[in-house]
PDB file of C-alpha atoms in Angstrom:
ATOM      1  CA  MET A   1      46.582  82.711 -11.889  1.00 57.00           C
ATOM      2  CA  PRO A   2      46.659  79.032 -10.769  1.00 60.00           C
ATOM      3  CA  THR A   3      46.186  76.451 -13.444  1.00 64.00           C
ATOM      4  CA  THR A   4      44.104  73.341 -13.104  1.00 61.00           C
ATOM      5  CA  PRO A   5      46.111  70.194 -13.771  1.00 60.00           C
ATOM      6  CA  ALA A   6      45.015  68.230 -16.792  1.00 66.00           C
ATOM      7  CA  VAL A   7      42.973  65.144 -16.050  1.00 65.00           C
ATOM      8  CA  PRO A   8      44.742  62.045 -17.375  1.00 69.00           C
ATOM      9  CA  GLN A   9      42.898  60.246 -20.135  1.00 75.00           C
ATOM     10  CA  PRO A  10      41.864  56.619 -19.570  1.00 80.00           C
ATOM     11  CA  LEU A  11      44.638  54.355 -20.758  1.00 83.00           C
ATOM     12  CA  ASN A  12      45.144  50.599 -21.030  1.00 90.00           C
ATOM     13  CA  VAL A  13      48.649  49.863 -22.298  1.00 89.00           C
ATOM     14  CA  ALA A  14      50.705  46.732 -21.742  1.00 93.00           C
ATOM     15  CA  VAL A  15      54.340  46.439 -22.799  1.00 93.00           C
ATOM     16  CA  LEU A  16      56.159  43.123 -22.467  1.00 95.00           C
ATOM     17  CA  CYS A  17      59.677  42.194 -23.434  1.00 94.00           C
ATOM     18  CA  GLY A  18      60.376  38.523 -22.993  1.00 96.00           C
ATOM     19  CA  THR A  19      60.751  35.053 -24.445  1.00 97.00           C
ATOM     20  CA  LEU A  20      58.145  32.860 -26.118  1.00 97.00           C
ATOM     21  CA  SER A  21      57.944  29.877 -23.786  1.00 97.00           C
ATOM     22  CA  SER A  22      56.274  27.694 -26.425  1.00 96.00           C
ATOM     23  CA  ASP A  23      55.413  27.801 -30.102  1.00 97.00           C
ATOM     24  CA  PRO A  24      52.462  30.035 -31.050  1.00 97.00           C
ATOM     25  CA  VAL A  25      49.130  28.239 -31.384  1.00 96.00           C
ATOM     26  CA  ALA A  26      46.808  29.353 -34.200  1.00 96.00           C
ATOM     27  CA  ARG A  27      43.084  29.222 -33.513  1.00 94.00           C
ATOM     28  CA  THR A  28      40.389  29.829 -36.133  1.00 95.00           C
ATOM     29  CA  LEU A  29      37.354  31.678 -34.795  1.00 90.00           C
ATOM     30  CA  PRO A  30      33.783  31.019 -35.987  1.00 92.00           C
ATOM     31  CA  SER A  31      34.093  34.237 -38.042  1.00 94.00           C
ATOM     32  CA  GLY A  32      36.999  32.697 -39.943  1.00 95.00           C
ATOM     33  CA  ASP A  33      39.539  35.067 -38.379  1.00 94.00           C
ATOM     34  CA  VAL A  34      42.713  33.489 -37.031  1.00 95.00           C
ATOM     35  CA  LEU A  35      44.127  34.360 -33.614  1.00 95.00           C
ATOM     36  CA  HIS A  36      47.566  33.315 -32.439  1.00 97.00           C
ATOM     37  CA  ALA A  37      47.957  32.434 -28.762  1.00 97.00           C
ATOM     38  CA  LEU A  38      51.380  33.100 -27.254  1.00 97.00           C
ATOM     39  CA  GLU A  39      52.903  32.579 -23.825  1.00 97.00           C
ATOM     40  CA  ILE A  40      55.537  35.222 -23.054  1.00 97.00           C
ATOM     41  CA  THR A  41      57.908  34.633 -20.147  1.00 98.00           C
ATOM     42  CA  VAL A  42      59.254  37.823 -18.596  1.00 96.00           C
ATOM     43  CA  ARG A  43      62.128  37.799 -16.115  1.00 93.00           C
ATOM     44  CA  VAL A  44      62.763  41.018 -14.186  1.00 89.00           C
ATOM     45  CA  LEU A  45      65.973  41.151 -12.142  1.00 89.00           C
ATOM     46  CA  ASP A  46      65.785  38.836  -9.132  1.00 89.00           C
ATOM     47  CA  GLN A  47      62.005  38.363  -9.286  1.00 92.00           C
ATOM     48  CA  PRO A  48      60.333  35.067 -10.178  1.00 94.00           C
ATOM     49  CA  ALA A  49      59.520  34.777 -13.875  1.00 94.00           C
ATOM     50  CA  ASP A  50      56.017  35.739 -15.015  1.00 95.00           C
ATOM     51  CA  THR A  51      54.350  33.969 -17.912  1.00 96.00           C
ATOM     52  CA  VAL A  52      51.775  36.157 -19.619  1.00 97.00           C
ATOM     53  CA  PRO A  53      49.164  34.904 -22.097  1.00 98.00           C
ATOM     54  CA  VAL A  54      49.020  37.015 -25.261  1.00 98.00           C
ATOM     55  CA  VAL A  55      46.701  36.856 -28.271  1.00 97.00           C
ATOM     56  CA  THR A  56      47.341  38.536 -31.604  1.00 96.00           C
ATOM     57  CA  ALA A  57      45.817  38.559 -35.069  1.00 95.00           C
ATOM     58  CA  THR A  58      49.184  39.171 -36.730  1.00 92.00           C
ATOM     59  CA  LEU A  59      52.388  37.317 -36.040  1.00 93.00           C
ATOM     60  CA  PRO A  60      55.780  38.029 -37.629  1.00 91.00           C
ATOM     61  CA  SER A  61      57.251  35.133 -39.571  1.00 90.00           C
ATOM     62  CA  GLY A  62      59.859  33.047 -37.830  1.00 90.00           C
ATOM     63  CA  VAL A  63      58.548  33.642 -34.312  1.00 94.00           C
ATOM     64  CA  ALA A  64      58.807  30.370 -32.367  1.00 95.00           C
ATOM     65  CA  ALA A  65      59.567  29.033 -28.902  1.00 97.00           C
ATOM     66  CA  GLY A  66      62.687  30.729 -27.563  1.00 97.00           C
ATOM     67  CA  SER A  67      62.224  33.905 -29.656  1.00 96.00           C
ATOM     68  CA  GLU A  68      62.785  37.188 -27.828  1.00 96.00           C
ATOM     69  CA  VAL A  69      59.902  39.562 -28.571  1.00 96.00           C
ATOM     70  CA  LEU A  70      58.516  42.969 -27.696  1.00 95.00           C
ATOM     71  CA  VAL A  71      54.730  42.984 -27.276  1.00 95.00           C
ATOM     72  CA  VAL A  72      52.571  46.104 -27.101  1.00 93.00           C
ATOM     73  CA  GLY A  73      48.853  45.867 -26.491  1.00 94.00           C
ATOM     74  CA  ARG A  74      46.143  46.106 -23.858  1.00 94.00           C
ATOM     75  CA  VAL A  75      45.024  43.982 -20.931  1.00 97.00           C
ATOM     76  CA  ARG A  76      41.656  42.258 -21.315  1.00 96.00           C
ATOM     77  CA  ARG A  77      39.670  39.983 -19.057  1.00 95.00           C
ATOM     78  CA  ARG A  78      37.234  37.857 -20.996  1.00 89.00           C
ATOM     79  CA  PHE A  79      34.498  35.572 -19.752  1.00 90.00           C
ATOM     80  CA  PHE A  80      33.382  32.315 -21.333  1.00 87.00           C
ATOM     81  CA  ARG A  81      31.383  29.206 -20.576  1.00 85.00           C
ATOM     82  CA  ALA A  82      33.321  26.211 -19.292  1.00 85.00           C
ATOM     83  CA  GLY A  83      30.901  23.349 -18.936  1.00 87.00           C
ATOM     84  CA  SER A  84      28.106  24.504 -16.655  1.00 91.00           C
ATOM     85  CA  SER A  85      30.003  27.441 -15.158  1.00 92.00           C
ATOM     86  CA  THR A  86      31.465  30.744 -16.258  1.00 92.00           C
ATOM     87  CA  ALA A  87      35.246  31.106 -16.335  1.00 91.00           C
ATOM     88  CA  SER A  88      37.489  34.054 -17.050  1.00 92.00           C
ATOM     89  CA  ARG A  89      40.935  34.635 -18.472  1.00 91.00           C
ATOM     90  CA  THR A  90      43.111  37.711 -18.291  1.00 96.00           C
ATOM     91  CA  GLU A  91      45.392  38.204 -21.291  1.00 97.00           C
ATOM     92  CA  VAL A  92      47.201  40.818 -23.313  1.00 98.00           C
ATOM     93  CA  VAL A  93      45.643  41.578 -26.691  1.00 97.00           C
ATOM     94  CA  ALA A  94      48.665  42.521 -28.786  1.00 96.00           C
ATOM     95  CA  GLU A  95      48.608  45.376 -31.263  1.00 92.00           C
ATOM     96  CA  ARG A  96      52.208  44.643 -32.200  1.00 92.00           C
ATOM     97  CA  VAL A  97      54.576  41.712 -31.731  1.00 95.00           C
ATOM     98  CA  VAL A  98      58.126  42.504 -32.826  1.00 94.00           C
ATOM     99  CA  PRO A  99      61.198  40.281 -32.531  1.00 93.00           C
ATOM    100  CA  THR A 100      63.719  42.212 -30.427  1.00 88.00           C
ATOM    101  CA  GLY A 101      66.378  41.453 -33.037  1.00 84.00           C
ATOM    102  CA  ARG A 102      64.573  43.844 -35.392  1.00 85.00           C
ATOM    103  CA  ARG A 103      65.943  46.830 -33.514  1.00 85.00           C
ATOM    104  CA  ALA A 104      64.597  49.601 -35.764  1.00 86.00           C
ATOM    105  CA  ALA A 105      61.055  48.190 -35.672  1.00 84.00           C
ATOM    106  CA  ALA A 106      61.237  47.636 -31.905  1.00 84.00           C
ATOM    107  CA  ARG A 107      62.484  51.199 -31.410  1.00 85.00           C
ATOM    108  CA  ARG A 108      59.583  52.609 -33.461  1.00 88.00           C
ATOM    109  CA  VAL A 109      57.088  50.616 -31.378  1.00 84.00           C
ATOM    110  CA  VAL A 110      58.578  51.880 -28.100  1.00 84.00           C
ATOM    111  CA  GLU A 111      58.632  55.469 -29.384  1.00 87.00           C
ATOM    112  CA  GLY A 112      54.968  55.170 -30.381  1.00 85.00           C
ATOM    113  CA  ILE A 113      54.017  53.930 -26.921  1.00 82.00           C
ATOM    114  CA  ALA A 114      56.005  56.718 -25.270  1.00 84.00           C
ATOM    115  CA  GLN A 115      54.116  59.258 -27.387  1.00 84.00           C
ATOM    116  CA  ARG A 116      50.749  57.720 -26.406  1.00 80.00           C
ATOM    117  CA  LEU A 117      51.696  57.950 -22.729  1.00 80.00           C
ATOM    118  CA  VAL A 118      52.696  61.606 -23.069  1.00 81.00           C
ATOM    119  CA  GLU A 119      49.460  62.446 -24.901  1.00 79.00           C
ATOM    120  CA  ALA A 120      47.388  60.663 -22.252  1.00 75.00           C
ATOM    121  CA  GLY A 121      48.793  62.998 -19.621  1.00 68.00           C
TER     122      GLY A 121
END
């Protein structure tokens, strides 16, 4: 009897491994929550470097410009008012930011993402 292939579940996962190109910038929201804005530069083989904006609510201590980090999160495009017009920004909203030097923590994060991908089909 033929089987019907499983339909993949919707999934929005971003994984970056790169270098902080500048120091994190903390921003306090009207709610009082603090978000940290990061710029992660990723170099893949012979391709031009990509710099990806990342925001996170939690930031490991000691992370500064030049730090190598692993970022796991989701891609988001947000819209906001800029003067009299509407602007947008695409960024990664990080669930986890882990310095790559913390190998055990980085490994656990990668294993967790791999499991999510398998479960999503």
